[in-house]
Tab-separated table of C-alpha atoms in Angstrom:
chain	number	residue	atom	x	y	z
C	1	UNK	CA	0.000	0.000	0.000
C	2	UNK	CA	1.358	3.107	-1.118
C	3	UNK	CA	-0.391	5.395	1.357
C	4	UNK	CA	1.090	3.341	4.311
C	5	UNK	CA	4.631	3.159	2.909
C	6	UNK	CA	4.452	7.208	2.485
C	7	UNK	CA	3.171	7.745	6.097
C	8	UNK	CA	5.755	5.001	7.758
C	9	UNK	CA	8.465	7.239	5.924
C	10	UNK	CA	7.710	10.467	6.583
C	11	UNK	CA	7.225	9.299	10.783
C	12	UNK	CA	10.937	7.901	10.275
C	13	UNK	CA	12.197	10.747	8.863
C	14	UNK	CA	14.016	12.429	12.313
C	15	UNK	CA	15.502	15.197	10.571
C	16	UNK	CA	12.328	17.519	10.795
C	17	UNK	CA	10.304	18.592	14.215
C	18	UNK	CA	7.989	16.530	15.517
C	19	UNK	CA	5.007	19.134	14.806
C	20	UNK	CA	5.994	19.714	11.440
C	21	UNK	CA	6.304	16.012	10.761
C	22	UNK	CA	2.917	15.507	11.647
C	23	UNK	CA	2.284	18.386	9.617
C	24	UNK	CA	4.025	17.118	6.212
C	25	UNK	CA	2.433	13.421	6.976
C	26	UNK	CA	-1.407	14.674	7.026
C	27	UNK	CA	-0.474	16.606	3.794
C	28	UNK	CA	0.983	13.610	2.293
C	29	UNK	CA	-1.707	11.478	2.701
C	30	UNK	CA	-4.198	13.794	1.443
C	31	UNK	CA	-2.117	14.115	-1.731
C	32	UNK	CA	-2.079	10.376	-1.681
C	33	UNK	CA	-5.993	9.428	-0.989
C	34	UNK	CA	-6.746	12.568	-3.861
C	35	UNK	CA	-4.627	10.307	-6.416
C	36	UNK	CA	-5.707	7.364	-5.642
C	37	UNK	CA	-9.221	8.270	-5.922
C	38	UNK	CA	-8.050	9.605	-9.444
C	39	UNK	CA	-7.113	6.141	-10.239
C	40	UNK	CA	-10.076	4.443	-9.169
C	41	UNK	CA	-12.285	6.201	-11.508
C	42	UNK	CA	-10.408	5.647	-14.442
């Protein structure tokens, strides 16, 4: 699952803050549910 491998590495990534992790995780998984609803209706 793509979604869960992009979410497992942006929590391992220690070089950001915690807060802005979180931050950059949320976003990516937005970006991530939005494309993969794109490819479901094709």
């Amino acid at each position: 699952n793509i979604i869960h491998l992009l979410f497992i590495h942006c929590i391992g990534d220690t070089h950001t803050s915690y807060k802005r992790r979180i931050l950059i995780c949320l976003f990516y998984r937005d970006f991530a549910l939005r494309l993969h609803r794109v490819y479901e209706d094709y």
